[in-house]
XYZ file of C-alpha atoms in Angstrom:
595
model
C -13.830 -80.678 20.363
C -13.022 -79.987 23.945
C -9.439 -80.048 23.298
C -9.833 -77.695 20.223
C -11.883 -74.999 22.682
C -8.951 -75.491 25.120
C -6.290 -74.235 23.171
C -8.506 -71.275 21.518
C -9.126 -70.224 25.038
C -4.780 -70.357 25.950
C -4.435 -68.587 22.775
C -7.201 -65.811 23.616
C -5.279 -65.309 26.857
C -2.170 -65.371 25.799
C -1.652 -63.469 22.869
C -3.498 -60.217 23.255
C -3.013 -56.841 24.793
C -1.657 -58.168 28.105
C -0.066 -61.699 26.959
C 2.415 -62.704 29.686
C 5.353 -62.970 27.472
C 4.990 -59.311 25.715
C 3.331 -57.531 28.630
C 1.437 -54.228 27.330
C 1.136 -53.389 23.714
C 1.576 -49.972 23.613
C 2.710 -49.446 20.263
C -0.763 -51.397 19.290
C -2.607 -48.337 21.224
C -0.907 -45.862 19.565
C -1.524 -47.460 16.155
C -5.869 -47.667 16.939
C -5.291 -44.199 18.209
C -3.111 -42.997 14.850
C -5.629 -44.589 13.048
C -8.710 -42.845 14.570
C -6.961 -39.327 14.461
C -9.488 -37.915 11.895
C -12.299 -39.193 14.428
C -10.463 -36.798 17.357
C -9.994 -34.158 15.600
C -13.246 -33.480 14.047
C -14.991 -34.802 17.832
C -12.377 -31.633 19.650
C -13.364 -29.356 17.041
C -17.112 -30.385 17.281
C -16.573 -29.247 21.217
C -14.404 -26.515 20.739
C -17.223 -25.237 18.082
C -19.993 -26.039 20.754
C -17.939 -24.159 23.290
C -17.130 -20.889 21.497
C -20.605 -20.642 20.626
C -21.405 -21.148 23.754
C -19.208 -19.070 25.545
C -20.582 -16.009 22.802
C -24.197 -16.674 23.445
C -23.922 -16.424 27.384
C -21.808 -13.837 27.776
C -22.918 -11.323 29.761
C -21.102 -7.815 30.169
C -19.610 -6.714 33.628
C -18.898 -3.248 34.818
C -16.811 -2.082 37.406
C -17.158 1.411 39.403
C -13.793 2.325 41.463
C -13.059 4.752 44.139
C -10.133 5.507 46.678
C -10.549 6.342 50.320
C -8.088 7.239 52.691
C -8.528 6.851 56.367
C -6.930 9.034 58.932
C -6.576 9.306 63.005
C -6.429 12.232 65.477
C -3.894 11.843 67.777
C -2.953 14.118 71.011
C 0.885 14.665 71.737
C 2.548 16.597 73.954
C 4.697 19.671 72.626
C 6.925 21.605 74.863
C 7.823 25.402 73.730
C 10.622 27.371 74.023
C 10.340 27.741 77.615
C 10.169 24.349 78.478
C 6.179 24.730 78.879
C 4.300 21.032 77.522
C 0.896 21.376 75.836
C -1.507 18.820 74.289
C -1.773 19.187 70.726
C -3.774 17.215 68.621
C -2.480 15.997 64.998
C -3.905 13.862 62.022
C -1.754 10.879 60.999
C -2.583 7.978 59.049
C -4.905 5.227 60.154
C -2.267 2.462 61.677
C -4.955 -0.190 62.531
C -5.554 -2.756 60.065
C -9.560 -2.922 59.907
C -10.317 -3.755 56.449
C -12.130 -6.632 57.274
C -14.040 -4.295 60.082
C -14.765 -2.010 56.722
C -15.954 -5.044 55.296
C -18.122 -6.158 57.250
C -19.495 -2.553 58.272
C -20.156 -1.799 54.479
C -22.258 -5.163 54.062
C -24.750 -4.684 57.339
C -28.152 -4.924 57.237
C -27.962 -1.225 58.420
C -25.598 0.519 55.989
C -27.324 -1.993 52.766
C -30.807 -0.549 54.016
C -29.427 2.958 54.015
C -27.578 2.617 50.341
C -31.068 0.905 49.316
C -32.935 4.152 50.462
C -29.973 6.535 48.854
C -30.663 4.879 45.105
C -34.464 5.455 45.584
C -35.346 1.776 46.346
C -34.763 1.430 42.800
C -32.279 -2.288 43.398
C -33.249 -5.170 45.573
C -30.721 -4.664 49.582
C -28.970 -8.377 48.179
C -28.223 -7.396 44.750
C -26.565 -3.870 46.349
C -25.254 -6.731 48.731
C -23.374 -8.678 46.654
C -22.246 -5.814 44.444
C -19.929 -3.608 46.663
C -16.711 -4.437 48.534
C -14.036 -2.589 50.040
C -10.127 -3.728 49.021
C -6.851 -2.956 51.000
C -4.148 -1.453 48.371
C -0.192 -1.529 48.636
C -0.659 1.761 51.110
C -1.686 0.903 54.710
C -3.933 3.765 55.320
C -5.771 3.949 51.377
C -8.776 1.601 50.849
C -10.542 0.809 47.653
C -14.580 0.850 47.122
C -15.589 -1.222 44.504
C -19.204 -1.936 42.711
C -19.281 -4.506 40.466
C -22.600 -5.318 38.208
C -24.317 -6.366 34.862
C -26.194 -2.723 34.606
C -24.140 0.252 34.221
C -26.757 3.023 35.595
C -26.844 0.495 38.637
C -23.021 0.728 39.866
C -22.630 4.308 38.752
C -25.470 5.106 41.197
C -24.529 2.648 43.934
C -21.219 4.313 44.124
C -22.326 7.525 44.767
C -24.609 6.430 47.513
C -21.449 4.940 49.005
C -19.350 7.409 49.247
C -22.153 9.681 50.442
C -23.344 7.109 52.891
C -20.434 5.099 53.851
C -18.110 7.883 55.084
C -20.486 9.113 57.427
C -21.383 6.057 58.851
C -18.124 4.668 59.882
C -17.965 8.531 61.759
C -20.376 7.550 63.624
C -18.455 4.655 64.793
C -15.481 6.807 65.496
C -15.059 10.093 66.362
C -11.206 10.144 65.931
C -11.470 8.163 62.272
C -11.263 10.685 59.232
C -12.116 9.737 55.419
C -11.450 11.686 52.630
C -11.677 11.003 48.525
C -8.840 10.438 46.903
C -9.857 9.263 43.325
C -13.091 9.919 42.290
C -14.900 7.167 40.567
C -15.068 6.972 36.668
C -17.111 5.765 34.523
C -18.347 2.129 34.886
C -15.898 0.178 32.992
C -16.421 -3.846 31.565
C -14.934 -6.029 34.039
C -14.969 -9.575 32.056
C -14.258 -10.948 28.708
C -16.474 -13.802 26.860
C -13.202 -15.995 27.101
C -14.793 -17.572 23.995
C -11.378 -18.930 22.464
C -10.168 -20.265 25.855
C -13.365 -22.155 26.264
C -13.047 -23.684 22.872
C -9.591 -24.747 23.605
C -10.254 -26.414 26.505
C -13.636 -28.170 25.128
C -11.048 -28.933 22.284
C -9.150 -30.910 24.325
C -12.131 -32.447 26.138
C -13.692 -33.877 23.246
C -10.528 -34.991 22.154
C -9.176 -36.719 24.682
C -13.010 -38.226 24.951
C -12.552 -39.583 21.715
C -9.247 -40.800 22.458
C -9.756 -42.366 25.626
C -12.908 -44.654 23.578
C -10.807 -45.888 21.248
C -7.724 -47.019 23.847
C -10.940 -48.856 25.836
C -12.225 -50.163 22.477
C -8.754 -51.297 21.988
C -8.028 -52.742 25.137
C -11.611 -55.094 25.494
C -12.931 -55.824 22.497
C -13.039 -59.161 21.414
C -12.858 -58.657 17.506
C -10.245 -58.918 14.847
C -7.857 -56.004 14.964
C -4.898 -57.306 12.464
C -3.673 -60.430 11.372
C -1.977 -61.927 14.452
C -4.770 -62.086 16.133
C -6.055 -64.434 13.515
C -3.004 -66.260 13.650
C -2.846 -66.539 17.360
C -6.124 -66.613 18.577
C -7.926 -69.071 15.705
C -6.652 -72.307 14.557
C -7.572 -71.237 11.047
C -4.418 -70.925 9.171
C -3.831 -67.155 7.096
C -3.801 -67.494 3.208
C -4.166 -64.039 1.874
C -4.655 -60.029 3.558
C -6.955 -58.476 1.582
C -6.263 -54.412 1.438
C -8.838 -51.840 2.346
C -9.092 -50.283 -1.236
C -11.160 -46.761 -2.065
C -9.989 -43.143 -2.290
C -9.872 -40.184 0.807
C -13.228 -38.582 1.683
C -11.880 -35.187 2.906
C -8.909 -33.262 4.411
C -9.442 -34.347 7.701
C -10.562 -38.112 6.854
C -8.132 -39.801 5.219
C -8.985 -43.220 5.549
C -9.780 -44.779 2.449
C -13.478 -45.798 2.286
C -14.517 -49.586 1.258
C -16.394 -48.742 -2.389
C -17.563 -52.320 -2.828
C -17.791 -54.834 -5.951
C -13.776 -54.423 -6.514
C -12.481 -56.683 -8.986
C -8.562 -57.495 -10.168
C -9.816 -56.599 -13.203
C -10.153 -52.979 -12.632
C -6.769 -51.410 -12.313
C -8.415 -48.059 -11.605
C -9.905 -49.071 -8.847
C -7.987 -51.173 -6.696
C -4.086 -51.402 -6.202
C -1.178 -53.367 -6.898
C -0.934 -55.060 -3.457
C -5.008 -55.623 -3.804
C -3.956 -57.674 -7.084
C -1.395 -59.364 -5.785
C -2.724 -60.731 -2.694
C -5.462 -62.858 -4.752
C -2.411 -63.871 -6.965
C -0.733 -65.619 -2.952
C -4.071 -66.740 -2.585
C -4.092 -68.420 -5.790
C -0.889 -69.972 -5.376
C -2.080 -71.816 -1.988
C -4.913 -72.655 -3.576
C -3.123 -74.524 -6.798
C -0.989 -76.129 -4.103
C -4.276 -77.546 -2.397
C -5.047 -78.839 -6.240
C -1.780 -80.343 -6.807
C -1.228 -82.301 -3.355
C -4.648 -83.335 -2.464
C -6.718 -82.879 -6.004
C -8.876 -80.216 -4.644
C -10.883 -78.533 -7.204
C -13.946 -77.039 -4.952
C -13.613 -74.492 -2.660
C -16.015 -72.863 -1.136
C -16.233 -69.451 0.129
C -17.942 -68.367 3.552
C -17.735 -66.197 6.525
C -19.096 -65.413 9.908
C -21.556 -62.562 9.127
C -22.657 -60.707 5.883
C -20.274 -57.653 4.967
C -17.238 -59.310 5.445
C -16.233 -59.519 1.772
C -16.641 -63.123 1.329
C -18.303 -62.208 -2.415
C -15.356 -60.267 -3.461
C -12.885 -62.909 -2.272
C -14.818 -65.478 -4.435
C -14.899 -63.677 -7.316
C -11.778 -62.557 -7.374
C -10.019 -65.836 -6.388
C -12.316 -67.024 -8.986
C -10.775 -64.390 -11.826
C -6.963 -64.817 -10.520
C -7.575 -68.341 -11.715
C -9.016 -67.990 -14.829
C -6.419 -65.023 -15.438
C -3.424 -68.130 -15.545
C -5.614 -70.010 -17.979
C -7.745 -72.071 -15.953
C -11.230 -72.959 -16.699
C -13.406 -71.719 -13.608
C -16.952 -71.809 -12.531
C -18.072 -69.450 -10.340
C -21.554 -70.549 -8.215
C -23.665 -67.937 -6.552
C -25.110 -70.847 -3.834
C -26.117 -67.575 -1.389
C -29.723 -68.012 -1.878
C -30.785 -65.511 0.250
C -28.718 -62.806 -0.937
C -27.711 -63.235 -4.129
C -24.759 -61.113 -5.171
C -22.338 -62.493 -7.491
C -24.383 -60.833 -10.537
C -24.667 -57.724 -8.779
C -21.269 -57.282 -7.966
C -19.483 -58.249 -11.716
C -21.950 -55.955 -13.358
C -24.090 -58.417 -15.217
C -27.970 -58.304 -15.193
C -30.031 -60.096 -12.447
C -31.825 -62.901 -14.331
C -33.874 -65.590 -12.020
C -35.324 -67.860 -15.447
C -31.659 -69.833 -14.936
C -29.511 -70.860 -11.960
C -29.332 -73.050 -9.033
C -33.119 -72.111 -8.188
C -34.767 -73.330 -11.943
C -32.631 -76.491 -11.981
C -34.304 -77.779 -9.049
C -37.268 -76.727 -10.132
C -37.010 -78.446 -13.394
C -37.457 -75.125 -14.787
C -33.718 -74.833 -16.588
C -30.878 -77.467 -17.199
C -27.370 -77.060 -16.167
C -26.005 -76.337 -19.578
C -28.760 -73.621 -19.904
C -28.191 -71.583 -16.869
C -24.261 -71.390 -16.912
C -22.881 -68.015 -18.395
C -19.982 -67.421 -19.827
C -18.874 -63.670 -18.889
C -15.894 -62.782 -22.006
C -14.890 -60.129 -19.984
C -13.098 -61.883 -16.857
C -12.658 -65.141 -18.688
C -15.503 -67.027 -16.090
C -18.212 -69.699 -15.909
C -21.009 -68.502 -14.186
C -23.678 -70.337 -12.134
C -25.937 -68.140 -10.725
C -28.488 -68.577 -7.766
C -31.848 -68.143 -10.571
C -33.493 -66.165 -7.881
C -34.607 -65.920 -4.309
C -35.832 -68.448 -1.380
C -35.853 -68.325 2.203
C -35.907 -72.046 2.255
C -32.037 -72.337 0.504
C -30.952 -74.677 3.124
C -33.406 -77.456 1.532
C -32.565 -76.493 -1.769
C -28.690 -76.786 -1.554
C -29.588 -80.223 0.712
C -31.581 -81.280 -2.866
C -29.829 -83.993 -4.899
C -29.643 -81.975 -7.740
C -27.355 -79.790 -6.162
C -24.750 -82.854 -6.178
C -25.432 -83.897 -9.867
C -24.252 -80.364 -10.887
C -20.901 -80.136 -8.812
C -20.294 -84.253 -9.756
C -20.965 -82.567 -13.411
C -18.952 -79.058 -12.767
C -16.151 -81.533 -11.428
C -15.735 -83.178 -14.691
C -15.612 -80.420 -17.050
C -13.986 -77.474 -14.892
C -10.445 -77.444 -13.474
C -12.015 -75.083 -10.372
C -15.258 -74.689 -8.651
C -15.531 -71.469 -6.668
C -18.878 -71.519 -4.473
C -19.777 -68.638 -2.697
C -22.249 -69.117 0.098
C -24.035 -67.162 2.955
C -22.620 -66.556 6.285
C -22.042 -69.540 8.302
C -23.437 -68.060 11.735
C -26.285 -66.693 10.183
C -28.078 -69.725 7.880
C -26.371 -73.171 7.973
C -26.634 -73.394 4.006
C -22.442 -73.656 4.353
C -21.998 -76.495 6.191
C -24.981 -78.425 4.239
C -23.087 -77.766 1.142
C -19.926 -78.055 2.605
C -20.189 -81.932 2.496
C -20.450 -81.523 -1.863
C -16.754 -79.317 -1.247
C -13.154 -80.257 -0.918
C -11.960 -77.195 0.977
C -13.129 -73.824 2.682
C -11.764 -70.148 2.334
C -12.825 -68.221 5.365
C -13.224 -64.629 5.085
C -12.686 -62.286 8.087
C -13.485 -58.639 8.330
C -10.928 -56.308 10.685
C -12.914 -54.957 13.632
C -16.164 -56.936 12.992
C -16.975 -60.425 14.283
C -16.084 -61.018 17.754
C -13.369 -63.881 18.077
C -15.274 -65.798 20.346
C -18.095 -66.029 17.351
C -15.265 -66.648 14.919
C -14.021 -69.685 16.818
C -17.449 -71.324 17.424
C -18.034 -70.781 13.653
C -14.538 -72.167 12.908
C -15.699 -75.585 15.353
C -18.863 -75.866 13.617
C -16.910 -75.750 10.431
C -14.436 -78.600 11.568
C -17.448 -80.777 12.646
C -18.542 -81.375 8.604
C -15.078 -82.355 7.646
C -14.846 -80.100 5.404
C -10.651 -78.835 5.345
C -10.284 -75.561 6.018
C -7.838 -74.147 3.039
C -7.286 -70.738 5.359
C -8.343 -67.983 6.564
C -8.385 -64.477 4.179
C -8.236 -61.300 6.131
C -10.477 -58.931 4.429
C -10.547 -54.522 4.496
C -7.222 -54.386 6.259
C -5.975 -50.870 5.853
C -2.108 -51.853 6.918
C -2.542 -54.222 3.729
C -3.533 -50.898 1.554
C -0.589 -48.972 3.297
C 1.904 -51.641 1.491
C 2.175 -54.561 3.556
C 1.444 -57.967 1.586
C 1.430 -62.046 2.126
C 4.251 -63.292 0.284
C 4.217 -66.759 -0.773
C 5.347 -68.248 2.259
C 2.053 -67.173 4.646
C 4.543 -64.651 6.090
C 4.092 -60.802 5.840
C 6.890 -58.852 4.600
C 6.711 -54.902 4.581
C 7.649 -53.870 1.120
C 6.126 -50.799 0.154
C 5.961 -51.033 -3.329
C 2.245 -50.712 -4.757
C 1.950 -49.067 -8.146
C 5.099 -46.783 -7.151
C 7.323 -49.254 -7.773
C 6.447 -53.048 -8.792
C 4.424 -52.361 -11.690
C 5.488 -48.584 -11.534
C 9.086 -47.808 -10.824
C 9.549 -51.375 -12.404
C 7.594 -50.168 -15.478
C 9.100 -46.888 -16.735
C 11.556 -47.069 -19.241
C 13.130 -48.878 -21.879
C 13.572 -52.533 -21.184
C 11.936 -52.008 -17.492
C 9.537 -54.533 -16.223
C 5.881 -53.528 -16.868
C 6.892 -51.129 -19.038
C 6.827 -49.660 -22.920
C 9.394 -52.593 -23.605
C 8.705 -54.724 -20.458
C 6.263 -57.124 -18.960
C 2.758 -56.502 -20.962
C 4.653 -53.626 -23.070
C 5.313 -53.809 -27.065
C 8.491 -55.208 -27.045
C 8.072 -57.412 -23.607
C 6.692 -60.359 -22.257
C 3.087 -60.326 -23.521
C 3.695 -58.074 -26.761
C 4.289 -57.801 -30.019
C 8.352 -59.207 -30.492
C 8.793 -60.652 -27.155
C 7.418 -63.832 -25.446
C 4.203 -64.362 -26.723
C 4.590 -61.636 -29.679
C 4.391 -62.079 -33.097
C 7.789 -64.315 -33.503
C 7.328 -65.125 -29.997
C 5.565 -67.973 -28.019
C 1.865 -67.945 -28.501
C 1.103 -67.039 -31.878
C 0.360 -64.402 -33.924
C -0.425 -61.679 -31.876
C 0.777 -62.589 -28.481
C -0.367 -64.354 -25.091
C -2.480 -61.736 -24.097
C -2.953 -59.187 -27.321
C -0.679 -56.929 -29.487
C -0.876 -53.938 -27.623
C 0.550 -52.687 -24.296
C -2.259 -53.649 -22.696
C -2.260 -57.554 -22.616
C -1.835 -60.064 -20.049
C -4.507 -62.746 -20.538
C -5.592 -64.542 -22.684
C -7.254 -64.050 -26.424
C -9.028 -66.641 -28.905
C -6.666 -69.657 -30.344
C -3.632 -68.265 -32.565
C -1.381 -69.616 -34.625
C 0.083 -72.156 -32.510
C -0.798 -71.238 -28.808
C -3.295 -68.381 -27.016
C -3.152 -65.213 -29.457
C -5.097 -62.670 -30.955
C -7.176 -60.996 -29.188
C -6.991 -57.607 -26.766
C -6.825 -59.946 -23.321
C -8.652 -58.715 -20.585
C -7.401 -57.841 -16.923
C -5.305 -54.962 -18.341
C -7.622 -53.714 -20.574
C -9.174 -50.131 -20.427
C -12.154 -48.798 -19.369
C -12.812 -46.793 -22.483
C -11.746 -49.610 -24.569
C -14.450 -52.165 -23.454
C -12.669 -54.305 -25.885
C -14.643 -58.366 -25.303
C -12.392 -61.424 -24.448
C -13.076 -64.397 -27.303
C -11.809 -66.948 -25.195
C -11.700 -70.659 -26.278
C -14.231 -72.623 -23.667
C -12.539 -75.295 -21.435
C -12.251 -78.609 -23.589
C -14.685 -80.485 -21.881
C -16.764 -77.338 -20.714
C -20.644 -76.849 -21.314
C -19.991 -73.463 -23.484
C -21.732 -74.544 -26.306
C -24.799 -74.161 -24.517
C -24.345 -72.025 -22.165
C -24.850 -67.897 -22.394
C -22.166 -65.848 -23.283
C -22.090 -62.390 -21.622
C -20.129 -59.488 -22.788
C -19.685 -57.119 -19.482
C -17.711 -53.922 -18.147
C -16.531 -54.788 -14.915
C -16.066 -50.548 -14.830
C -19.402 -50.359 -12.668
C -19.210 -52.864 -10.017
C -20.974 -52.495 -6.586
């Protein structure tokens, strides 16, 4: 155990953001950041919104009053006249000194403010007629400019005709030599200021946008959850099986992220996508592998915490089984939260299950369904107890696996989180192997690895790890049969769509599942074909699965898993040889409505 915590910890510190043999991941930023763009944008326009707004409802109008002085000196010179005779005369020349800051200062005194206070009739407080008026030097050494500035127009248009009745005078007084005159009369008070609304919103644009974006990078850089499939690879000793795409359809121009609808089954093509199908198909093939090597036949199904998909990947590992012709039986062992029901579309029914058989209220042949349209067994939980680690712990519980072992070629179990109730791991000691489901972005890997030792302490083999909701799975990128990713972008566009137009094309009107093809009427598993009379999977275009017995092999019959929606055509499927479907319910459902 010690030794297993050891090299979880090495791989926690060396294999994440700042590993010592790749240094930074940058490119790993910019991917959380390109993936949260819809989240920046609509945060910067939520500011710049909040800021023009703002800037409109506080904006307050300023008016400016301007007039030109000009300041002159008398000088005396000497002039001589014709005769040689010199005289004093005296001449006015413009001012030389540079005093603006004297004119400054004189304008703002407690004197001249008390005389401009009694010139506009005491009508405006001496500090507001302070901090209105100023006096500006302009390009011209001896021209000065008065200015009033304030939010009420009557206010400067009077305040600048006390100064310049006022003013003039007083700085007279202060020199007898010093001459003012008006130059430019004042106009009308004019607005001074804009609302700047649109340059606020820009700038609170880029503030709530670079808020947004600065989260995420410190998200990014220490939080401890799941972010893509190395990390499960690296920093877990569970091994990868299958990367499960984040499947659902755009919620808006700006959000294009495609929302997790829930209760998304390989049997509903117009719902989930190609790479969604086949990554339960890789799955499948690991799990067949586990069958043929060690004789594995249960597997249960589990996860950290609730909302990690564990219930989808059961029930869909569950129909990729039974889609190749193997007799499955699907157990709903979450007690708790029962889901399996909910999530294929078939009525909640507690009178048969898990639940009743212990009880003594129901036998084993009596509560097993039989659900036509995805071809699988069953075994629901019969209700609801908060005491379900007891009940799975009852010996009952073993008689129906050591029975479900006998009769079915696989035993899916899906079960409740194993941090949160310990109902896996006292079942897990009935099972051969576990499939561990792990949600991007959601448990923390320290939690995942303590789940993952408490796991390895029953026993139990862990078959692998399935990564669950991981949009660069739904953006093309799939497990291929190896446990290695390869990027090949083909989806419905081109496996299964550029592969299916066409005459003779694969998947299409004369191709795999077509008329002509593999799956239809004159090919392999046609009429004249391999599987009797109308073909493994149906007579139509739309067949690939399995119908009721033929004439000499699987035939006749519509097949489900590429069936319709409109169609809601049933699947007569033969029961396993040795399976309990004599007795057990048959139930005709739509998988069209799953949650």
């Amino acid at each position: 155990m010690q030794e297993r915590r050891s090299e979880t910890a090495n791989a926690l510190m060396g294999s994440g953001l700042f590993s010592e043999g790749s240094g930074f991941d940058i490119f790993r930023l910019l991917r959380a950041v390109l993936r949260r763009v819809w989240a920046i944008v609509m945060v910067g326009v939520i500011f710049a919104s909040a800021g023009y707004f703002f800037a409109k409802a506080t904006y307050v109008e300023s008016y400016v009053v301007n007039a030109t002085l000009q300041f002159t000196t008398t000088k005396y010179i000497k002039v001589a006249d014709e005769n040689g005779k010199e005289e004093l005369v005296t001449v006015v020349v413009a001012y030389e000194n540079n005093d603006n800051e004297s004119f400054k200062y004189q304008l703002k005194t407690d004197i001249m403010v008390n005389r401009l206070y009694e010139a506009t009739g005491k009508k405006y407080g001496t500090e507001q007629i302070r901090g209105a008026i100023a006096v500006k030097e302009t390009d011209v050494k001896d021209f000065f400019e008065l200015q009033v500035v304030g939010t009420d127009r009557d206010f400067c248009s009077e305040l600048m005709d006390a100064i310049i009745d006022v003013f003039p005078d007083y700085l007279r007084s202060k020199s007898s030599t010093l001459g003012i005159s008006l130059v430019n009369y004042p106009d009308e008070p004019a607005i001074n200021n804009s609302d700047n609304a649109v340059k606020i919103a820009f700038l609170a644009f880029l503030a709530g946008a670079l808020l947004i974006t600065a989260i995420v990078v410190l998200i990014e850089l220490f939080s401890d959850t799941v972010k893509d499939i190395d990390d499960i690879r690296n920093k877990t000793s569970a091994p990868v099986i299958g990367s499960i795409p984040y499947v659902g359809k755009s919620t808006g121009l700006i959000n294009k992220k495609p929302m997790f609808t829930g209760g998304l089954l390989i049997t509903d093509e117009e719902k989930v996508s190609f790479a969604f199908v086949e990554c339960f198909k890789s799955i499948r093939t690991r799990i067949e592998g586990l069958a043929n090597n060690k004789g594995f036949k249960t597997f249960l199904v589990s996860s950290t915490y609730e909302n990690e998909g564990k219930t989808t990947v059961a029930i869909n590992i569950a129909c990729s089984l039974a889609q190749k012709g193997k007799s499955v039986l699907l157990i709903d062992a979450d007690l708790r939260k029962p889901a399996v029901l909910r999530t294929i579309g078939v009525k909640y029914d507690d009178k048969s299950g898990l639940i009743p058989i212990i009880k003594g209220e129901s036998t084993y042949k009596e509560s097993i369904k039989y659900v036509k349209s995805l071809g699988l067994f069953i075994l629901p939980s019969g209700g609801i107890t908060q005491k379900s680690s007891e009940v799975l712990d009852a010996d009952k519980v073993r008689e129906v696996l050591e029975t479900a072992r006998k009769e079915f070629d696989f035993i899916i179990i899906d079960t409740p989180p194993t941090r949160v109730v310990s109902d896996s791991l006292v079942i897990s000691t009935l099972a051969d192997a576990m499939i561990f489901a792990i949600r991007k972005e959601h448990a923390k890997l320290s939690e995942i690895n303590e789940t993952l030792d408490e796991i390895a302490a029953t026993n139990i083999e862990l078959a692998g790890a399935v990564f669950t909701m991981n949009e660069q799975e739904s953006r093309g990128r799939i497990l291929n049969k190896g446990n290695g990713l390869r990027s090949r972008r083909y989806g419905y566009g081109k496996y299964g769509g550029g592969y299916g137009g066409g005459y003779g094309s694969y998947g299409g009107s004369y191709g795999y599942g077509g008329s002509y093809g593999y799956g239809g009427s004159y090919g392999y598993g046609g009429s004249y074909g391999y599987g009797g009379s109308y073909g493994y999977g149906g007579s139509g275009s739309y067949g690939y699965g399995y119908g009721s017995r033929g004439n000499g092999g699987y035939g006749y019959g519509y097949g489900y898993g590429l069936f319709r929606r409109k169609q809601k055509k049933s699947v007569h499927s033969p029961a396993p040889a040795n399976s309990p479907a004599d007795s057990s319910t048959d139930t005709d459902v739509s998988t069209g409505n799953n949650e």
